[in-house]
Coordinates of C-alpha atoms in Angstrom, one line a residue:
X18 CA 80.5 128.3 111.4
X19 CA 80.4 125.0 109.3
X20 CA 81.2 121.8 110.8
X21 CA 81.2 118.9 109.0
X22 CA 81.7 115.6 111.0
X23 CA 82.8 112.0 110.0
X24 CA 82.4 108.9 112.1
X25 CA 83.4 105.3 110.2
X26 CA 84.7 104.1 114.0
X27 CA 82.4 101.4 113.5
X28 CA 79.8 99.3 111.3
X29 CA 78.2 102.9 111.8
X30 CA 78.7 105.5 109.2
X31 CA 78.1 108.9 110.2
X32 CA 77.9 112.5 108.6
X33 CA 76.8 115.3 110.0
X34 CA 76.6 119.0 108.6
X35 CA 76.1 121.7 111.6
X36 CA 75.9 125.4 111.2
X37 CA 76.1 127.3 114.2
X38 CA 75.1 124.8 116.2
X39 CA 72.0 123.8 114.7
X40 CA 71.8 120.3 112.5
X41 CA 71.6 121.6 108.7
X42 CA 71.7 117.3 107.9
X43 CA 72.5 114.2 109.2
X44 CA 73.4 110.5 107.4
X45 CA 73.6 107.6 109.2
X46 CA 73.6 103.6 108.2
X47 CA 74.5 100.7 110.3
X48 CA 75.6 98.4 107.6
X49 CA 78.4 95.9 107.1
X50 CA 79.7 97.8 103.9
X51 CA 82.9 99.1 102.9
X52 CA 83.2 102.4 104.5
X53 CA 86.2 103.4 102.4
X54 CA 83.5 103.4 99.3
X55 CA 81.0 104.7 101.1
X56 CA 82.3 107.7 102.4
X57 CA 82.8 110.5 99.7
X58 CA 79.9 110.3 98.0
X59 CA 77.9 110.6 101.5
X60 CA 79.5 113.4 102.0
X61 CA 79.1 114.7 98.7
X62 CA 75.7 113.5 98.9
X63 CA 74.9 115.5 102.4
X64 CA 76.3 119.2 101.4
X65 CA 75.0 119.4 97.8
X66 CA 71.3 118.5 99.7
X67 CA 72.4 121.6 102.0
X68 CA 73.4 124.1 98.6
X69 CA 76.9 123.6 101.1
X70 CA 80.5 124.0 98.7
X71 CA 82.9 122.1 100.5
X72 CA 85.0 125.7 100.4
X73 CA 82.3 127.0 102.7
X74 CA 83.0 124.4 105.7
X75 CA 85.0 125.8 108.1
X76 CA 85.7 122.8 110.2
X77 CA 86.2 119.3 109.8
X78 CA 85.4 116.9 113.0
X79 CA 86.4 113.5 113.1
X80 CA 85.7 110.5 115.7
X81 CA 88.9 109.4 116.4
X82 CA 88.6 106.1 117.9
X83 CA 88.2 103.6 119.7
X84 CA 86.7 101.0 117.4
X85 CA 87.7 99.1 114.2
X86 CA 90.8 99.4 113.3
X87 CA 90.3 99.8 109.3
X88 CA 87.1 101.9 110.6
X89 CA 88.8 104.4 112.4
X90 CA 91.6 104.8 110.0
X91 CA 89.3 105.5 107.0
X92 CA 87.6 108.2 108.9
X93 CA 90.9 109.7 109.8
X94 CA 92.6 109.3 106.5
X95 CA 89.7 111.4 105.0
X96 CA 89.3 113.9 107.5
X97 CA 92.9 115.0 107.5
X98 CA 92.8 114.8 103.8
X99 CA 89.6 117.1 103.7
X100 CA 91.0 119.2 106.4
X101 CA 94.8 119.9 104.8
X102 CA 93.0 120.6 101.1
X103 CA 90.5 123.1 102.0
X104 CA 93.2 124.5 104.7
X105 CA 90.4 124.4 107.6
X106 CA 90.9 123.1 111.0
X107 CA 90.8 119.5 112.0
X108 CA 89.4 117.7 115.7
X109 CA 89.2 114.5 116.6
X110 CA 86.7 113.5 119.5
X111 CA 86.5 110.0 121.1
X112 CA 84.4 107.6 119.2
X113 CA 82.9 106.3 122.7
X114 CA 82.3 110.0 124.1
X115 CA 80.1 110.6 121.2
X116 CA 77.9 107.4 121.8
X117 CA 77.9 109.0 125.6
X118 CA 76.4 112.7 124.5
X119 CA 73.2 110.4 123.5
X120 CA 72.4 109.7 127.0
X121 CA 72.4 113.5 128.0
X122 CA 68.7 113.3 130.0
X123 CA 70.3 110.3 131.9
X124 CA 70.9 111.3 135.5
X125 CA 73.8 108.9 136.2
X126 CA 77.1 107.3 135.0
X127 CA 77.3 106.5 131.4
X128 CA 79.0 103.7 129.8
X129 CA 79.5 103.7 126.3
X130 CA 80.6 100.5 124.8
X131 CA 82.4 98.7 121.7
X132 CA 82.4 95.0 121.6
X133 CA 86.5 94.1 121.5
X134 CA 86.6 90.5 121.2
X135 CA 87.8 87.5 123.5
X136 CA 85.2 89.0 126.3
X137 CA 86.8 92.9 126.0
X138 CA 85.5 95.5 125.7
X139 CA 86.3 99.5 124.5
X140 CA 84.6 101.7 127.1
X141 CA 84.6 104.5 129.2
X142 CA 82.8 106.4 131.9
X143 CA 81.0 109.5 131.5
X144 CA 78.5 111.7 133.1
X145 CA 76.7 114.9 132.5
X146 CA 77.3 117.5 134.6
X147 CA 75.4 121.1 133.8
X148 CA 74.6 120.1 130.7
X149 CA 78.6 119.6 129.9
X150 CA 79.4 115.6 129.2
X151 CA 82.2 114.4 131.2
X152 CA 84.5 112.0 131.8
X153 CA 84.5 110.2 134.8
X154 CA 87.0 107.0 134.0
X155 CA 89.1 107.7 130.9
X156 CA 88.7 105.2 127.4
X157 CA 89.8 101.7 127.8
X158 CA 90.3 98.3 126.7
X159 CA 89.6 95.3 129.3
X160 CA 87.2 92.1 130.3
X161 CA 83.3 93.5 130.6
X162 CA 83.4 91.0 133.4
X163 CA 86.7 93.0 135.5
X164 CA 84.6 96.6 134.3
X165 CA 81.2 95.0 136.0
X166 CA 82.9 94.5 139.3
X167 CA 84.7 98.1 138.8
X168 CA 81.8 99.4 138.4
X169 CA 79.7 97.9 141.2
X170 CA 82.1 99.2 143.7
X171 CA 80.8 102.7 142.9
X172 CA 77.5 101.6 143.6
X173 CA 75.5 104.1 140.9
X174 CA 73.3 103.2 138.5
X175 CA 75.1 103.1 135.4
X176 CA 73.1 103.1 131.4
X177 CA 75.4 100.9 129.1
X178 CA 74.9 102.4 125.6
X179 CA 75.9 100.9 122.1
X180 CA 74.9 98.4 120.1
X181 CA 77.3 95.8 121.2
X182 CA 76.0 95.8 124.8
X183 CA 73.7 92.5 124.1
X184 CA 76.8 90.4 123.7
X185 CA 78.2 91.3 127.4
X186 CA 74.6 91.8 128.9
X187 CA 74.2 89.3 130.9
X188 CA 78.0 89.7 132.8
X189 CA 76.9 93.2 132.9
X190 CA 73.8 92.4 134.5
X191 CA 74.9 89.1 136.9
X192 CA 77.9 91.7 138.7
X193 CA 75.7 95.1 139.0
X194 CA 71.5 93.7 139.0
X195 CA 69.1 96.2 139.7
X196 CA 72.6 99.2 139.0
X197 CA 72.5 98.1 135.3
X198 CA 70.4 100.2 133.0
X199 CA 70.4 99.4 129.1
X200 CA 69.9 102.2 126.4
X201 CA 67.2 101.6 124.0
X202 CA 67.5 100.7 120.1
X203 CA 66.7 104.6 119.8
X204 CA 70.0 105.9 121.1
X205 CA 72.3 102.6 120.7
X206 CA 74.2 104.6 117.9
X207 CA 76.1 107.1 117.8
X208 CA 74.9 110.2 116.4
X209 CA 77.3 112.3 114.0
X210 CA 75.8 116.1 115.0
X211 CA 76.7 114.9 118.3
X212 CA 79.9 114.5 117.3
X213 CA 80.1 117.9 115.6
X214 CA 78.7 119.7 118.4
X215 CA 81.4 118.0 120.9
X216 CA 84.0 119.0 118.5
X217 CA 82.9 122.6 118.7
X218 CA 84.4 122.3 122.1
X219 CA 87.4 121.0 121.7
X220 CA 91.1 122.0 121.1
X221 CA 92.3 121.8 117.5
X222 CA 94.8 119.4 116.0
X223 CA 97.7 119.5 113.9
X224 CA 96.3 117.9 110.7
X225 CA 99.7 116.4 109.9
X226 CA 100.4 114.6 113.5
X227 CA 97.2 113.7 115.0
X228 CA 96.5 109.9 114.6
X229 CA 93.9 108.1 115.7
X230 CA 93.4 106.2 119.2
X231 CA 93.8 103.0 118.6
X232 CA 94.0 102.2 122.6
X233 CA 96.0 98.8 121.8
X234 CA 97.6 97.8 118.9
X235 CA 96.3 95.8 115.7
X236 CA 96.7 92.0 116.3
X237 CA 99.2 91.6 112.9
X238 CA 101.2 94.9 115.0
X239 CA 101.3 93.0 118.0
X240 CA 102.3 89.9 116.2
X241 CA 105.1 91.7 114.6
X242 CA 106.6 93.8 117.3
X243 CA 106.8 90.2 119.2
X244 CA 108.3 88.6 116.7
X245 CA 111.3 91.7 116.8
X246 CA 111.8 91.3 120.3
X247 CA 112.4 87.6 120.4

C-alpha cells in the first residue's frame, strides 16, 4: 500500500511517501512561507523522485489539526481534494499525536505542544504502551500554567515536545522541576512518515464531511458569532 501524508498544521511542512510501511521519502521545512504555494509542487516534487504516479497512491493521510488555522485548512483542503480525484481513501490524524509518535523510546507521559497565544497552549497527553502510542488526556486548548499544575498532580515525569515549548518553559518548569523533561532540536518537529504510519491505523473518513479540528473557533468566528447573539 501507498500512503502519502500531508502536514501544513504548522510553520512545518510535511510530506511523506510510505510503502508498506517502510519510508520510500520524506520532505520537511520549518519556514514561515506560504504553505498554500508550497504544497503541490512538494508533492509533485516527492513522488516523481520515488518513479510514484499519483494513480498508484492508495491512501492519502492528512494531519488534521490542532494548529494554525489557515495551516490546517490548506492541508485539509488538498487532501480531500487529492483524495475525492484519485477516488482513494482519506484519514485525518491529530496534528499533536504525530509530534507525540517522535518520543516513542520515552518511558513516560508525553506532551506534545502548539504555542496558542495569550499564555495557551494546544496539547495533549500521550504515552506509549507496547509499542502502540496512546492517549492519556485527550487534545486541548488552555493556560500552560493551569496544564503545569494538571500535570504535577500526576506526579510522572512528563517530555514536552515541539518547537513552541521555549516560550512556556519556564511555567512548565517552575510548577513540575525535576518532572519536566524537554525534547531535543532533533525531535521538536513533527515528522510526516509518522504521520503516515499512524494513519495506517486508523479508521477512514468520509472525504466529503470530515473537517478539520480546529478545537476553538477562529478569533474573526468568535467575533462574529458574538456579535449575532447580542
Amino acid at each position: 500500500m501507498k500512503v502519502l501524508a500531508i502536514d501544513t498544521s504548522n510553520f512545518v511542512m510535511g510530506i511523506a511517501l510510505v510503502e508498506d510501511e517502510i519510508v520510500k521519502g520524506e520532505m520537511i521545512t520549518n519556514l514561515k512561507k506560504n504553505h498554500s504555494v508550497r504544497v503541490m509542487p512538494a508533492v509533485q516534487s516527492l513522488l516523481a523522485e520515488c518513479d510514484v504516479s499519483p494513480k498508484e497512491l492508495d491512501l492519502i493521510v492528512v494531519a488534521k489539526g490542532p494548529g494554525s488555522y489557515t495551516g490546517v485548512r490548506i492541508g485539509v483542503t488538498i487532501a480531500k481534494t487529492l483524495a475525492w480525484a484519485l477516488n482513494i481513501p482519506l484519514v485525518g490524524v491529530s496534528s499533536l499525536e504525530v509530534l507525540a509518535a517522535n518520543a516513542k523510546y520515552f518511558d513516560g507521559l508525553i506532551s506534545p505542544l502548539f504555542d496558542a497565544r495569550r499564555g495557551q497552549i494546544y496539547t495533549g497527553l500521550y504515552k506509549y504502551h507496547e509499542e502502540l502510542l496512546e492517549a492519556v488526556e485527550q487534545d486541548q486548548i488552555l493556560l500552560s500554567k493551569d496544564w503545569a499544575r494538571k500535570l504535577k498532580e500526576k506526579n510522572e515525569k512528563v517530555l514536552f515536545i515541539g518547537s513552541d515549548y521555549e516560550l512556556h518553559k519556564e511555567i512548565l518548569t517552575e510548577e513540575l522541576r525535576e518532572l519536566a523533561v524537554f525534547a531535543p532540536p532533533s525531535l521538536q518537529l513533527p515528522r510526516p512518515s509518522e504521520l503516515a504510519l499512524l494513519g495506517l491505523k486508523k479508521e477512514r473518513e468520509n472525504v466529503h464531511s470530515f473537517v478539520p479540528n480546529y478545537i476553538r473557533l477562529a478569533e474573526a468566528e468568535a467575533k462574529w458569532l458574538e456579535q449575532q447573539q447580542k
